[in-house]
mmCIF file of C-alpha atoms and ligand atoms in Angstrom:
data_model
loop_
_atom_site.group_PDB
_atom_site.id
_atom_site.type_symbol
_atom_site.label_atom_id
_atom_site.label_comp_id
_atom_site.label_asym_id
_atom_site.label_seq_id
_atom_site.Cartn_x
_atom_site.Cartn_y
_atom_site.Cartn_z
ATOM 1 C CA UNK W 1 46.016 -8.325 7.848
ATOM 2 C CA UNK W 2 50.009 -7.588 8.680
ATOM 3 C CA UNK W 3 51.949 -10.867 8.368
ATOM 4 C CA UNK W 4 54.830 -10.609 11.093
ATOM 5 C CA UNK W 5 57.659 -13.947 11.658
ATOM 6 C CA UNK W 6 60.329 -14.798 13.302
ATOM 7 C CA UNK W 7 63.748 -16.275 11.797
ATOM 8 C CA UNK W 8 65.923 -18.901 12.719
ATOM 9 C CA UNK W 9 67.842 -22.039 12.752
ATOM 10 C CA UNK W 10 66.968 -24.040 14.535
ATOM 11 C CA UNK W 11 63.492 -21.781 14.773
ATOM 12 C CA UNK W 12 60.776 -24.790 15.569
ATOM 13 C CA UNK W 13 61.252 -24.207 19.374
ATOM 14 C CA UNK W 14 60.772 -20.768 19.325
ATOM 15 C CA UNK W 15 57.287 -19.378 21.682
ATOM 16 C CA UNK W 16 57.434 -16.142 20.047
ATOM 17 C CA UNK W 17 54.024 -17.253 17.681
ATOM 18 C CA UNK W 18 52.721 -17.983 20.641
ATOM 19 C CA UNK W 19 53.166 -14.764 22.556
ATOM 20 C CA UNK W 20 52.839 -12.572 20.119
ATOM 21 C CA UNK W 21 49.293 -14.330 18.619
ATOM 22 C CA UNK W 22 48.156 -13.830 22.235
ATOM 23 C CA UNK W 23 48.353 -10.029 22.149
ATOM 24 C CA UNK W 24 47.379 -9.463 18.535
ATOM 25 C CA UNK W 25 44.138 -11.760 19.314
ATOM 26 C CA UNK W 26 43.238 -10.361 23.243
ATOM 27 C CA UNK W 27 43.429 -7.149 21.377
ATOM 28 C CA UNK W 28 41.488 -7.918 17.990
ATOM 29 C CA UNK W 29 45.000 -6.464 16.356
ATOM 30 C CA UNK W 30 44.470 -7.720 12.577
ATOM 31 C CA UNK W 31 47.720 -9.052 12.330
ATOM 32 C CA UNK W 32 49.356 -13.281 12.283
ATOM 33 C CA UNK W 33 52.586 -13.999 13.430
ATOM 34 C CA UNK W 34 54.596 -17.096 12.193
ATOM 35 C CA UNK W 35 57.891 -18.852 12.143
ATOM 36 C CA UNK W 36 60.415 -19.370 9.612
ATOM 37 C CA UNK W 37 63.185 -21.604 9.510
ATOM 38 C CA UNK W 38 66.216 -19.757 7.897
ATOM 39 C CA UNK W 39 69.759 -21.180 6.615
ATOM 40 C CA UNK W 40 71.167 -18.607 5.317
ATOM 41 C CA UNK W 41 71.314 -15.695 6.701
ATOM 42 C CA UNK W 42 72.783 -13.800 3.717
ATOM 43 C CA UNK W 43 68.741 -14.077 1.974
ATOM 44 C CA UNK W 44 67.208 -12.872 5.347
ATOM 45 C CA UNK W 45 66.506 -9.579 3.415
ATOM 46 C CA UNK W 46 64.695 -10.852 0.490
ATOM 47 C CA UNK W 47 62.980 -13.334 1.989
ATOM 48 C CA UNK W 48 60.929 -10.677 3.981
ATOM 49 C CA UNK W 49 60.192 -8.968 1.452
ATOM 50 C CA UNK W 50 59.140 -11.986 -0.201
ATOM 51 C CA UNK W 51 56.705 -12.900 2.536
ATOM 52 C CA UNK W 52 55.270 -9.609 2.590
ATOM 53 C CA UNK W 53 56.582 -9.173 6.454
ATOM 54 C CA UNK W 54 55.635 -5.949 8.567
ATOM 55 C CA UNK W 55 58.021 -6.817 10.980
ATOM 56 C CA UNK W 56 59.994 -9.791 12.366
ATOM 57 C CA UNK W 57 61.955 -11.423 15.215
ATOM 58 C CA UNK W 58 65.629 -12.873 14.642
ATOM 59 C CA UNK W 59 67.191 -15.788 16.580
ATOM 60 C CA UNK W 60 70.292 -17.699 16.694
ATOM 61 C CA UNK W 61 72.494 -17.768 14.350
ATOM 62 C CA UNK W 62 71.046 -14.733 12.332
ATOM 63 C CA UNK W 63 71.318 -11.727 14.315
ATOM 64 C CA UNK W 64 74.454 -10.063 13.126
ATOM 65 C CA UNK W 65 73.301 -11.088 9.612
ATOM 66 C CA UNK W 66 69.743 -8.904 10.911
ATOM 67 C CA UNK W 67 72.059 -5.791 11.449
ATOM 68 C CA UNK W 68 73.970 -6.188 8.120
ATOM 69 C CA UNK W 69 70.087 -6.366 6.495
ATOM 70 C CA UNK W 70 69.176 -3.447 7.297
ATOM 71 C CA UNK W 71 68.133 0.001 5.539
ATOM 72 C CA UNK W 72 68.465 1.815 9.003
ATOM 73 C CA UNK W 73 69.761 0.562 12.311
ATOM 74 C CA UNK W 74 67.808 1.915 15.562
ATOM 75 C CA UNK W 75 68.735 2.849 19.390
ATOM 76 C CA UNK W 76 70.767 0.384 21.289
ATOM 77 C CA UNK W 77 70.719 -2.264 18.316
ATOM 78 C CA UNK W 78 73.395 0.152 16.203
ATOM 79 C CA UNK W 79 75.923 0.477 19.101
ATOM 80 C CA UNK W 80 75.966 -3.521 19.644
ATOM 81 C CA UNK W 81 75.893 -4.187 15.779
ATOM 82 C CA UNK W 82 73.202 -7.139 16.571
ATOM 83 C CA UNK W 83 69.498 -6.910 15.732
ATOM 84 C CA UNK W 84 66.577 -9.139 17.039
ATOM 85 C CA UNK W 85 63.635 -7.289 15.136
ATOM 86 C CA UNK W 86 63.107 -5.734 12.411
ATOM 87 C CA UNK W 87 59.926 -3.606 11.392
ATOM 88 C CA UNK W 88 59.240 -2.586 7.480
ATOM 89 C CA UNK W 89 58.883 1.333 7.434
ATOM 90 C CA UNK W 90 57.796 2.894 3.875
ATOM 91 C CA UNK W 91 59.474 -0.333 1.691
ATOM 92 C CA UNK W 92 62.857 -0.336 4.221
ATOM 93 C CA UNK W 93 63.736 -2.276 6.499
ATOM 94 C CA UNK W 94 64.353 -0.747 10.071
ATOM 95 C CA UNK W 95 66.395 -2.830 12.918
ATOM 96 C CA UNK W 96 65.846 -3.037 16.633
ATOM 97 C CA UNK W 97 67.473 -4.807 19.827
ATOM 98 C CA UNK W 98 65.160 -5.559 22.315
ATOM 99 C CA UNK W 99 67.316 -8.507 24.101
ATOM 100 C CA UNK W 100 68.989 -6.432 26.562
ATOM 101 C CA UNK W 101 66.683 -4.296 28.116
ATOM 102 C CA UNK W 102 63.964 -7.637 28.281
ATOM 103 C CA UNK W 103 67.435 -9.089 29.993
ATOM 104 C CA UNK W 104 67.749 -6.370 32.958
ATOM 105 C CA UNK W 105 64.002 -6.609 33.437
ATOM 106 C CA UNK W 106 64.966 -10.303 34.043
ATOM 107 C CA UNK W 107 67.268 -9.836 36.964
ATOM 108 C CA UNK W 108 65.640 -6.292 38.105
ATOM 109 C CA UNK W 109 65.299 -8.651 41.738
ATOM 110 C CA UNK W 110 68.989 -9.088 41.703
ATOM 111 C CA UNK W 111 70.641 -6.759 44.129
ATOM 112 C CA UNK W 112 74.132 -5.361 44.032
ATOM 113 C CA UNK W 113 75.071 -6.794 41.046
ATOM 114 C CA UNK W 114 78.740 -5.329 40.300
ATOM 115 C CA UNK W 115 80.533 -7.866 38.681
ATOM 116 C CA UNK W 116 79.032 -10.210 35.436
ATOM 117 C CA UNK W 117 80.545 -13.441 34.112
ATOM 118 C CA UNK W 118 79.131 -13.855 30.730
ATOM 119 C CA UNK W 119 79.188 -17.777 29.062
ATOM 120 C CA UNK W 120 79.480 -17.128 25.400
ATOM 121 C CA UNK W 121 80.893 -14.408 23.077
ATOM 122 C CA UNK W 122 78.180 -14.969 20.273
ATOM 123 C CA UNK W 123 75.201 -11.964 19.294
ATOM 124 C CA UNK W 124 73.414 -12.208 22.852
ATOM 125 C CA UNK W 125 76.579 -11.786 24.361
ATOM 126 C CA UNK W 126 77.469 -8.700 22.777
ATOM 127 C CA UNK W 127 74.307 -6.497 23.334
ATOM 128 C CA UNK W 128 73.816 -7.808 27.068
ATOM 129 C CA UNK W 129 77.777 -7.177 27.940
ATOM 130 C CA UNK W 130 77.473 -3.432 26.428
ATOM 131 C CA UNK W 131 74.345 -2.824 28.131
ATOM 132 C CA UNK W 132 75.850 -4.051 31.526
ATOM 133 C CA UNK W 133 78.759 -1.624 30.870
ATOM 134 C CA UNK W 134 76.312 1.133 30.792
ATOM 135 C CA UNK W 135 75.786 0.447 34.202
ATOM 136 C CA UNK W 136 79.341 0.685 35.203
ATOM 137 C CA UNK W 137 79.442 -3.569 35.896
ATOM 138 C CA UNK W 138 82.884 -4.668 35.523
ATOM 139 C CA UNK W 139 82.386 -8.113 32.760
ATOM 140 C CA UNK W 140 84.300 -10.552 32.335
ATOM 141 C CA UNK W 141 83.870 -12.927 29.042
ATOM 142 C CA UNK W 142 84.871 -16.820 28.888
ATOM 143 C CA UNK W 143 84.110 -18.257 25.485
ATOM 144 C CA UNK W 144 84.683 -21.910 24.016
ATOM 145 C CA UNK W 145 87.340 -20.050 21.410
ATOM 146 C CA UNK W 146 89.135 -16.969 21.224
ATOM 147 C CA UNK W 147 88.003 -15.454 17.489
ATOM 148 C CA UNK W 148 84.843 -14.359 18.775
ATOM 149 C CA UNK W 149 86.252 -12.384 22.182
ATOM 150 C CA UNK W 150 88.575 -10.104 20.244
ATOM 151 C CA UNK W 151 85.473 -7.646 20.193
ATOM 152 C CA UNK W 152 84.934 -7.710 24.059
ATOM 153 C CA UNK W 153 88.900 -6.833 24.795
ATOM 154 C CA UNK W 154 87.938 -3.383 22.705
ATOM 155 C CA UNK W 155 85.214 -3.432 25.143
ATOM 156 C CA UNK W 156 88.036 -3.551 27.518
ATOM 157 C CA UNK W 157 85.977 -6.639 29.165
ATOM 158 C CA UNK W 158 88.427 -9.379 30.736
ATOM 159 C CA UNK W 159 88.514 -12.443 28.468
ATOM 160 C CA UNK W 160 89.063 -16.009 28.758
ATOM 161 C CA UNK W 161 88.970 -19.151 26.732
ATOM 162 C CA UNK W 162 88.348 -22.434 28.471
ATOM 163 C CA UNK W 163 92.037 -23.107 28.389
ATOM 164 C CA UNK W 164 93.530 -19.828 29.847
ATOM 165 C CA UNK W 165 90.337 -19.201 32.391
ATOM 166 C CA UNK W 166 91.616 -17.818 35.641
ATOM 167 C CA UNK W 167 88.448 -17.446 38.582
ATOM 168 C CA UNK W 168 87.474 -14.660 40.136
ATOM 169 C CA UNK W 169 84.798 -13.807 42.281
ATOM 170 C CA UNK W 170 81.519 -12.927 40.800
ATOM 171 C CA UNK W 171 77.750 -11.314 41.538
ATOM 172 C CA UNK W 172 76.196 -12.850 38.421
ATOM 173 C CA UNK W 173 77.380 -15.794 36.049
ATOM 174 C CA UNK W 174 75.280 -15.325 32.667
ATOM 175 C CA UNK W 175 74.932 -18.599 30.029
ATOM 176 C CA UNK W 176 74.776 -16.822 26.544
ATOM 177 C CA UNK W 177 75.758 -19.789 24.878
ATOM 178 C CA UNK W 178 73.342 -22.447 22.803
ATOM 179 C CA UNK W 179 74.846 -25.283 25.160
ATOM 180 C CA UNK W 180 72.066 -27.279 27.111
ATOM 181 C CA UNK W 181 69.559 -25.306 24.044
ATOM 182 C CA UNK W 182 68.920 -29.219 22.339
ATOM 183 C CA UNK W 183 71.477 -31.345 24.540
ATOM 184 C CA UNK W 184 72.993 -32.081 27.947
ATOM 185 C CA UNK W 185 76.229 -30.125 27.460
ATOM 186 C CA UNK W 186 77.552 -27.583 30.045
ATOM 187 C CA UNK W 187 78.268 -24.093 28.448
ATOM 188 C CA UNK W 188 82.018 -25.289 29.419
ATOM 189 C CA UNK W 189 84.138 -27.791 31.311
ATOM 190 C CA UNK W 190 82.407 -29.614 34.058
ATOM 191 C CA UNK W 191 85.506 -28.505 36.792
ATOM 192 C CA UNK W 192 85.383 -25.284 35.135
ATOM 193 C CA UNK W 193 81.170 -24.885 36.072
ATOM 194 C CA UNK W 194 81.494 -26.711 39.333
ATOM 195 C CA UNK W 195 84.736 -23.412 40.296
ATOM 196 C CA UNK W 196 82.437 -20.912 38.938
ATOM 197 C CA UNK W 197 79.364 -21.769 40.370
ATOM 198 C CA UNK W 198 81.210 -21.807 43.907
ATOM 199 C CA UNK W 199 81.983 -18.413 43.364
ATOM 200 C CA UNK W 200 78.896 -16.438 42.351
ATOM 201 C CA UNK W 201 76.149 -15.130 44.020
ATOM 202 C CA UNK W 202 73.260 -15.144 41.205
ATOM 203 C CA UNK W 203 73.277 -17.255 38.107
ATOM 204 C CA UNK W 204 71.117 -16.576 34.824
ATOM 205 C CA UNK W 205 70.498 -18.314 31.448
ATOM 206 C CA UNK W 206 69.481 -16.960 28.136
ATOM 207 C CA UNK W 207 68.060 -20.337 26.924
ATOM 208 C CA UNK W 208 64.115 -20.994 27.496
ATOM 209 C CA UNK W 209 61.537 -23.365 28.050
ATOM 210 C CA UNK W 210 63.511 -25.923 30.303
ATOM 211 C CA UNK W 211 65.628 -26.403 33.000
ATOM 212 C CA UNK W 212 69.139 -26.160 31.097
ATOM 213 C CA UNK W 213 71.922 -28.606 32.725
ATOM 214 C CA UNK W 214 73.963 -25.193 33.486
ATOM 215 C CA UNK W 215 70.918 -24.269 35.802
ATOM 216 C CA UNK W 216 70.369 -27.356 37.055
ATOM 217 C CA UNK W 217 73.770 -27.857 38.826
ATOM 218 C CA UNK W 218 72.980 -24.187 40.226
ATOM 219 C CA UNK W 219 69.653 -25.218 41.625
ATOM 220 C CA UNK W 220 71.561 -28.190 43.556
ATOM 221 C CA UNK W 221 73.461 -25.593 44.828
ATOM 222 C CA UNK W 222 70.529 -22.812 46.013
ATOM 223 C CA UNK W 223 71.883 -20.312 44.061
ATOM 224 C CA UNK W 224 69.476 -18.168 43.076
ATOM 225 C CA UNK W 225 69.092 -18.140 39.242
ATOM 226 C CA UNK W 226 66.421 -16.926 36.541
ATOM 227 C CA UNK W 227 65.327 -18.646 33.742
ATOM 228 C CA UNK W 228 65.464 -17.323 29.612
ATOM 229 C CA UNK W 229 61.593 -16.926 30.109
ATOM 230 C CA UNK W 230 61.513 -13.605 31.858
ATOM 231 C CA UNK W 231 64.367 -12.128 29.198
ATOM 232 C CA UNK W 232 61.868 -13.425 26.903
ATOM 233 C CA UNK W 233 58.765 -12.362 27.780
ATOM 234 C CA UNK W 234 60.405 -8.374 28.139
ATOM 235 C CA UNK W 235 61.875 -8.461 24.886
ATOM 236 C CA UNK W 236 58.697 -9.766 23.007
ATOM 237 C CA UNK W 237 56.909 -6.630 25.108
ATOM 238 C CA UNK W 238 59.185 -4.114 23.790
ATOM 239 C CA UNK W 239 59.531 -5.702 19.904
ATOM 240 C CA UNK W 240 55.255 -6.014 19.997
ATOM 241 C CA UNK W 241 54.983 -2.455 21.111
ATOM 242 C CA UNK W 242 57.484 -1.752 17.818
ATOM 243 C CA UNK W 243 55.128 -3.784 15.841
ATOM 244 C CA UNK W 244 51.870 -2.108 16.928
ATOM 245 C CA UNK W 245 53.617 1.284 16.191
ATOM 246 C CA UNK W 246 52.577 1.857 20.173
ATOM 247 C CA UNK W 247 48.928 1.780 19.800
ATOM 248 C CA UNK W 248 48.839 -0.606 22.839
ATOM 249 C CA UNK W 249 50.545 -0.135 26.276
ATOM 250 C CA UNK W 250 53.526 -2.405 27.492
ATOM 251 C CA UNK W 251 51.549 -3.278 30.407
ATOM 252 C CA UNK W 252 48.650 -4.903 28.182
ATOM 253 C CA UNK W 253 50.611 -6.144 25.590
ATOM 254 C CA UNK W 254 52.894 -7.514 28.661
ATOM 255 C CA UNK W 255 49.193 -9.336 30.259
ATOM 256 C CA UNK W 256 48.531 -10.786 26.709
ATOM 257 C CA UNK W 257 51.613 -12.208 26.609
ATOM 258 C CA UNK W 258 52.371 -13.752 29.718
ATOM 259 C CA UNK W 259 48.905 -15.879 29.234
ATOM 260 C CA UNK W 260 50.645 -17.632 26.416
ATOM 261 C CA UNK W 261 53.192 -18.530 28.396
ATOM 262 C CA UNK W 262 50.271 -20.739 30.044
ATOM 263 C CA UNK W 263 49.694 -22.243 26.995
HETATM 264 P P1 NDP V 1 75.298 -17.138 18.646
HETATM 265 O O1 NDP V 1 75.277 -18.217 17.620
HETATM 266 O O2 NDP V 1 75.534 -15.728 18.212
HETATM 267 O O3 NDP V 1 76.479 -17.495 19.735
HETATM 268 C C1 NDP V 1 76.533 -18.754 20.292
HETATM 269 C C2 NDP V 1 77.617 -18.783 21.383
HETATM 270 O O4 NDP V 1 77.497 -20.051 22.031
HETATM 271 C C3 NDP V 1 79.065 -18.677 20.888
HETATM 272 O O5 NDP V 1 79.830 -17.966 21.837
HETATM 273 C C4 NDP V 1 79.522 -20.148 20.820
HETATM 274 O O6 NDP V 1 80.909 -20.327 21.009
HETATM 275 C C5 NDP V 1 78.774 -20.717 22.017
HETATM 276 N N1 NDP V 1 78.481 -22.144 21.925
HETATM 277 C C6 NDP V 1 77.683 -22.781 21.025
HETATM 278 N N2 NDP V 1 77.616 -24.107 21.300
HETATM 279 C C7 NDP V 1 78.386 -24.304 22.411
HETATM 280 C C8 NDP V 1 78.719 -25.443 23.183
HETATM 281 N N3 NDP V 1 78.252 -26.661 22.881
HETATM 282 N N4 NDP V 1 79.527 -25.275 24.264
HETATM 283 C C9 NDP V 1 79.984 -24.047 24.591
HETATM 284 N N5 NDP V 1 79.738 -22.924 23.887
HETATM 285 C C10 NDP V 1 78.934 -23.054 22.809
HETATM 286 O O7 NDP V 1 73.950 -17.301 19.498
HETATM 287 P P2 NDP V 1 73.041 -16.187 20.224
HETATM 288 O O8 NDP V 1 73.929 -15.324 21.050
HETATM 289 O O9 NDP V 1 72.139 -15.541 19.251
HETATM 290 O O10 NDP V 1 72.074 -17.089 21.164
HETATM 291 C C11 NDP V 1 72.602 -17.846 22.246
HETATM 292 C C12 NDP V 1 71.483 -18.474 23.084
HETATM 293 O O11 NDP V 1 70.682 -17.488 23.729
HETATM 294 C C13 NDP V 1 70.508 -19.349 22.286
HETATM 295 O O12 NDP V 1 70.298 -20.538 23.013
HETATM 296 C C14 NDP V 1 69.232 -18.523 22.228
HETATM 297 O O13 NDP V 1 68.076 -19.341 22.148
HETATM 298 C C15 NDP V 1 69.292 -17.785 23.550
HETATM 299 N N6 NDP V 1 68.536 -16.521 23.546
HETATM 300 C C16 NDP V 1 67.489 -16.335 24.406
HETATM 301 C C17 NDP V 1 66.786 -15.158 24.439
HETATM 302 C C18 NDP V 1 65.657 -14.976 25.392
HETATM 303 O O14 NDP V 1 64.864 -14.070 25.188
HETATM 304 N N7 NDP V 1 65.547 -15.755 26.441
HETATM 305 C C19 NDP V 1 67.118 -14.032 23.538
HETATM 306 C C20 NDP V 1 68.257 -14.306 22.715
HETATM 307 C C21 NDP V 1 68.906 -15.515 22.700
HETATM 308 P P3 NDP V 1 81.985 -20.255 19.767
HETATM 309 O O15 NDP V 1 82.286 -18.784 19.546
HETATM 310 O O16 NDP V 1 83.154 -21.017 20.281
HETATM 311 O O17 NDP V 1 81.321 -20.907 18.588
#
């Protein structure tokens, strides 16, 4: 029986048990996947090897602590220096970044999307902003404070903090913050929201499992928006497929799991 988890803190609203139980049982996989709530993110490390993991998710605020963790750094997750799963190969552990691809799948209805505003400068931001630039999308970043947003000017991203912010026009404003995750805050200002919103075409937010108040001012508005459950349910497809060393398909690990989302 593999043991698999996921990290964070806070980690106790996390559905990833939930979807990834659903394709381990639909598919008699002998494996159990559970949740672990993490301070520290220096002991991340040890305590998967203390648990006896085969493999594991990482949320907020642990994923650049994932990618310092780890014996080898994979794919996309080693250009963005951010990990969200890690898989235990011959005693080492091995990191992954399945956010920003389950992210595009997210928004694949989305047309014509040239120009990004991304809320937030934190781990998210950073692998969905680099992945964006692979597709030639001119980004622009607007963060609570500047330390963070020093990164995304290498990037050569524009960058904003709330009290320099000048608007532009966008296709797509992206929350990447944790605002609206366990509270009614806005991912910035309230005047600040109200401009942007005016002056986008899509809107998108990372967080999952309800209506955040970011999305709920852009539902007033009809402006078409997604939700973090479809980011979510494509990166769980692509870190179970890691897990299952690609014994099942994405499309029936990707059935499994959208039943749990039932549930
Ligand atoms: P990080 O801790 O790395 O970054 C958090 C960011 O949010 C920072 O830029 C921080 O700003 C900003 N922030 C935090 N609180 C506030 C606030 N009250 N107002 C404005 N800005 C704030 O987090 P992650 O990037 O790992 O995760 C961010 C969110 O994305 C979480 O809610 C997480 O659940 C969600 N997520 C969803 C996924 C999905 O599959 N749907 C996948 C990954 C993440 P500062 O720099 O000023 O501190």
């Amino acid at each position: 029986m593999q043991l698999f988890s996921i990290f964070g803190d806070p980690v106790s609203h996390s559905r990833s048990p939930l979807m990834h139980n659903a394709v381990f049982k639909h598919c008699n996989h002998p494996a159990c996947y559970t949740r672990t709530h993490l301070l520290d993110g220096a002991k991340l490390k040890e305590t998967f090897f203390s648990l006896g993991l085969s493999g594991a998710n990482v949320t907020i605020p642990h994923k650049e602590a994932a990618f310092a963790a780890c014996d080898e750094v994979r794919g996309f997750a080693k250009k963005v220096g951010v990990v969200n799963t890690l898989v235990e190969e011959n005693g080492k552990l091995i990191g992954y970044n399945t956010d920003a691809d389950g992210f595009m799948y997210a928004i694949r209805e989305f047309q014509n999307v040239k120009k990004i505003l991304v809320l937030g400068a934190g781990g998210t931001a950073k692998a969905l902003v680099s992945r964006f630039l692979e597709e030639a999308i001119k980004v622009t970043v607007l963060n609570r404070s500047a330390t963070r947003l020093a990164y995304f000017k290498t990037l050569d991203c524009d960058i904003y903090t709330w009290d320099d912010f000048t608007l532009a026009n966008y296709d797509l404003v992206v929350n990447t913050t944790s605002a609206g995750l366990n509270s009614a805050d806005l991912p910035a200002p309230k005047e600040l929201i109200e401009q942007v919103l005016q002056n986008t075409h899509y809107v998108a937010d990372a967080i999952y499992g309800k209506l955040t108040p970011f999305l709920e001012r852009a539902k007033e508005k009809n402006i078409p928006y997604k939700n973090g459950a479809d980011m979510l349910l494509g990166q769980g497809v692509l870190a179970n497929a890691l897990f299952v060393q690609n014994k099942l398909s994405k499309e029936t690990i990707q059935n499994a799991m959208e039943k749990s989302f039932l549930l």
